[in-house]
């Protein structure tokens, strides 16, 4: 009896360690909700960039392939140095990873515990919550403010025992911003020994001011960046962490240090050298997003105005039904967040993809109205660019 209880305990310990070591990120979350044949249709469900890597990055990948037999660690050093120069931070404040999921996971594992909670926005990017839950930290979800920014005062009030405050700006899934001054306020008033993780995965699509200056000023702030979004390298895998060296040391106790794929290193490096890439892609994304918003306004659909490559569309009925109906039209849209069950996340794809999205949405929503035999939905704001009320 005693021994079976012991083995049960050790098994459960092994199981929770296994969970703690597992990375949950956007591709897994999107895949969990995805139709098996999604790749054969329009995939606007996981905030990828349909443009892929820029021409110089593709060329760099091809050119480095013959050297794939070597680890070539200096390429990681070169990219680290390049990022430090570009951002104006010392090189010891920068670490490169295969995407930003990994440093997010390690940071949450390092700074949360059963005694130190994880405070995040709702709706917000879910990945860190899985790590917090795996280390048995309390997960505290704080609704976004009325303007869809992070409600930093409410986050502070909800986390007197916080180990981590996680902010994503522009936020995934809403694409809305949290101001630099709000983040500064959070950093100035947070509990001692906690850290603020600012996930800037989508920052290049927006006009948001980065908080890299807070890293430079040696605050308890971590900035995460990825090459998966504007740089179109989700499948090549490259991301970076920027933080004070003593914070990095704590985070590295929880993993990291694996050799980076040389294809990712050279592609990232070539992308950073292309000075036109970010402004051009930002412009393309803004144009397509604005034209989709104009169409939605014209047709009376509500959405949350976004500054990113994704936005939340109010379907005014169970979002899951719309996801399924859209999949039947071969258009695969993103998931719902339980706090807003009538909203679905849409990624901004190419112009032809968004045309297909619009055609399919019209069909699906018209069919929904025609088929409806219940009482009319409660009136909601949101037409013609007004902010929709929250579910
Ligand atoms: C908010 C946010 N952070 C981080 C990531 C990390 O992605 P990756 O591991 O590809 O860098 C994503 C991906 O969608 C994301 O949405």
Short mmCIF file of N, CA and C and ligand atoms in Angstrom, two decimals, residues 26-27 46-47 98-102 104 125 166 168 172 199 201-202 225-229 234 237-239, ligand 1:
data_model
loop_
_atom_site.label_atom_id
_atom_site.label_comp_id
_atom_site.label_asym_id
_atom_site.label_seq_id
_atom_site.Cartn_x
_atom_site.Cartn_y
_atom_site.Cartn_z
N UNK A 26 1.51 28.94 -30.29
CA UNK A 26 0.47 29.23 -31.29
C UNK A 26 0.22 28.05 -32.25
N UNK A 27 1.28 27.40 -32.81
CA UNK A 27 0.97 26.32 -33.76
C UNK A 27 0.20 25.18 -33.13
N UNK A 46 -3.62 31.02 -37.82
CA UNK A 46 -2.55 30.97 -36.81
C UNK A 46 -1.56 32.12 -36.92
N UNK A 47 -2.02 33.25 -37.42
CA UNK A 47 -1.20 34.48 -37.43
C UNK A 47 0.15 34.31 -38.11
N UNK A 98 15.18 29.22 -30.94
CA UNK A 98 14.41 28.76 -32.10
C UNK A 98 12.95 29.19 -31.92
N UNK A 99 12.68 30.48 -32.07
CA UNK A 99 11.34 31.03 -31.83
C UNK A 99 11.27 31.62 -30.43
N UNK A 100 10.19 32.39 -30.17
CA UNK A 100 10.11 33.01 -28.84
C UNK A 100 9.26 32.20 -27.86
N UNK A 101 8.70 31.08 -28.33
CA UNK A 101 7.94 30.21 -27.42
C UNK A 101 8.85 29.69 -26.31
N UNK A 102 10.06 29.32 -26.70
CA UNK A 102 10.99 28.70 -25.75
C UNK A 102 11.38 29.67 -24.62
N UNK A 104 9.77 32.26 -23.61
CA UNK A 104 8.55 32.57 -22.84
C UNK A 104 8.32 31.46 -21.81
N UNK A 125 -2.79 36.01 -25.09
CA UNK A 125 -2.09 34.84 -25.65
C UNK A 125 -1.94 33.79 -24.54
N UNK A 166 2.36 39.12 -17.57
CA UNK A 166 2.59 38.92 -19.01
C UNK A 166 1.72 39.90 -19.80
N UNK A 168 1.11 41.43 -23.85
CA UNK A 168 1.42 41.24 -25.26
C UNK A 168 0.89 42.49 -25.98
N UNK A 172 -2.27 39.50 -28.78
CA UNK A 172 -2.86 38.37 -29.48
C UNK A 172 -3.96 37.88 -28.55
N UNK A 199 5.65 40.85 -24.55
CA UNK A 199 5.76 40.05 -25.76
C UNK A 199 5.51 40.99 -26.95
N UNK A 201 5.84 40.24 -30.16
CA UNK A 201 5.84 39.39 -31.36
C UNK A 201 5.29 40.14 -32.59
N UNK A 202 4.29 41.04 -32.34
CA UNK A 202 3.60 41.68 -33.47
C UNK A 202 3.94 43.16 -33.60
N UNK A 225 10.87 38.85 -28.77
CA UNK A 225 10.64 39.15 -30.19
C UNK A 225 10.71 37.83 -30.98
N UNK A 226 10.07 37.81 -32.11
CA UNK A 226 10.11 36.62 -32.96
C UNK A 226 10.28 36.99 -34.43
N UNK A 227 10.86 36.08 -35.18
CA UNK A 227 10.95 36.25 -36.63
C UNK A 227 9.77 35.55 -37.32
N UNK A 228 8.82 35.02 -36.52
CA UNK A 228 7.72 34.26 -37.10
C UNK A 228 6.64 35.13 -37.73
N UNK A 229 6.62 36.43 -37.42
CA UNK A 229 5.48 37.25 -37.84
C UNK A 229 5.85 38.12 -39.04
N UNK A 234 8.06 31.64 -39.58
CA UNK A 234 7.51 30.75 -38.54
C UNK A 234 8.06 29.34 -38.65
N UNK A 237 12.03 29.13 -37.67
CA UNK A 237 12.21 29.16 -36.22
C UNK A 237 13.35 30.05 -35.74
N UNK A 238 13.03 31.26 -35.40
CA UNK A 238 14.01 32.14 -34.76
C UNK A 238 13.28 33.19 -33.91
N UNK A 239 13.79 33.40 -32.72
CA UNK A 239 13.23 34.41 -31.83
C UNK A 239 14.32 34.91 -30.90
C1 LIG B 1 1.95 36.51 -28.78
C2 LIG B 1 2.88 35.51 -29.34
N1 LIG B 1 4.06 35.35 -28.77
C3 LIG B 1 4.93 34.48 -29.24
C4 LIG B 1 4.65 33.71 -30.32
C5 LIG B 1 5.74 32.81 -30.67
O1 LIG B 1 5.92 32.23 -31.74
P1 LIG B 1 7.30 31.57 -32.17
O2 LIG B 1 7.67 30.50 -31.18
O3 LIG B 1 6.98 31.08 -33.51
O4 LIG B 1 8.33 32.66 -32.15
C6 LIG B 1 3.40 33.81 -30.95
C7 LIG B 1 3.01 33.00 -32.10
O5 LIG B 1 1.97 33.10 -32.65
C8 LIG B 1 2.49 34.74 -30.43
O6 LIG B 1 1.28 34.92 -30.96
#
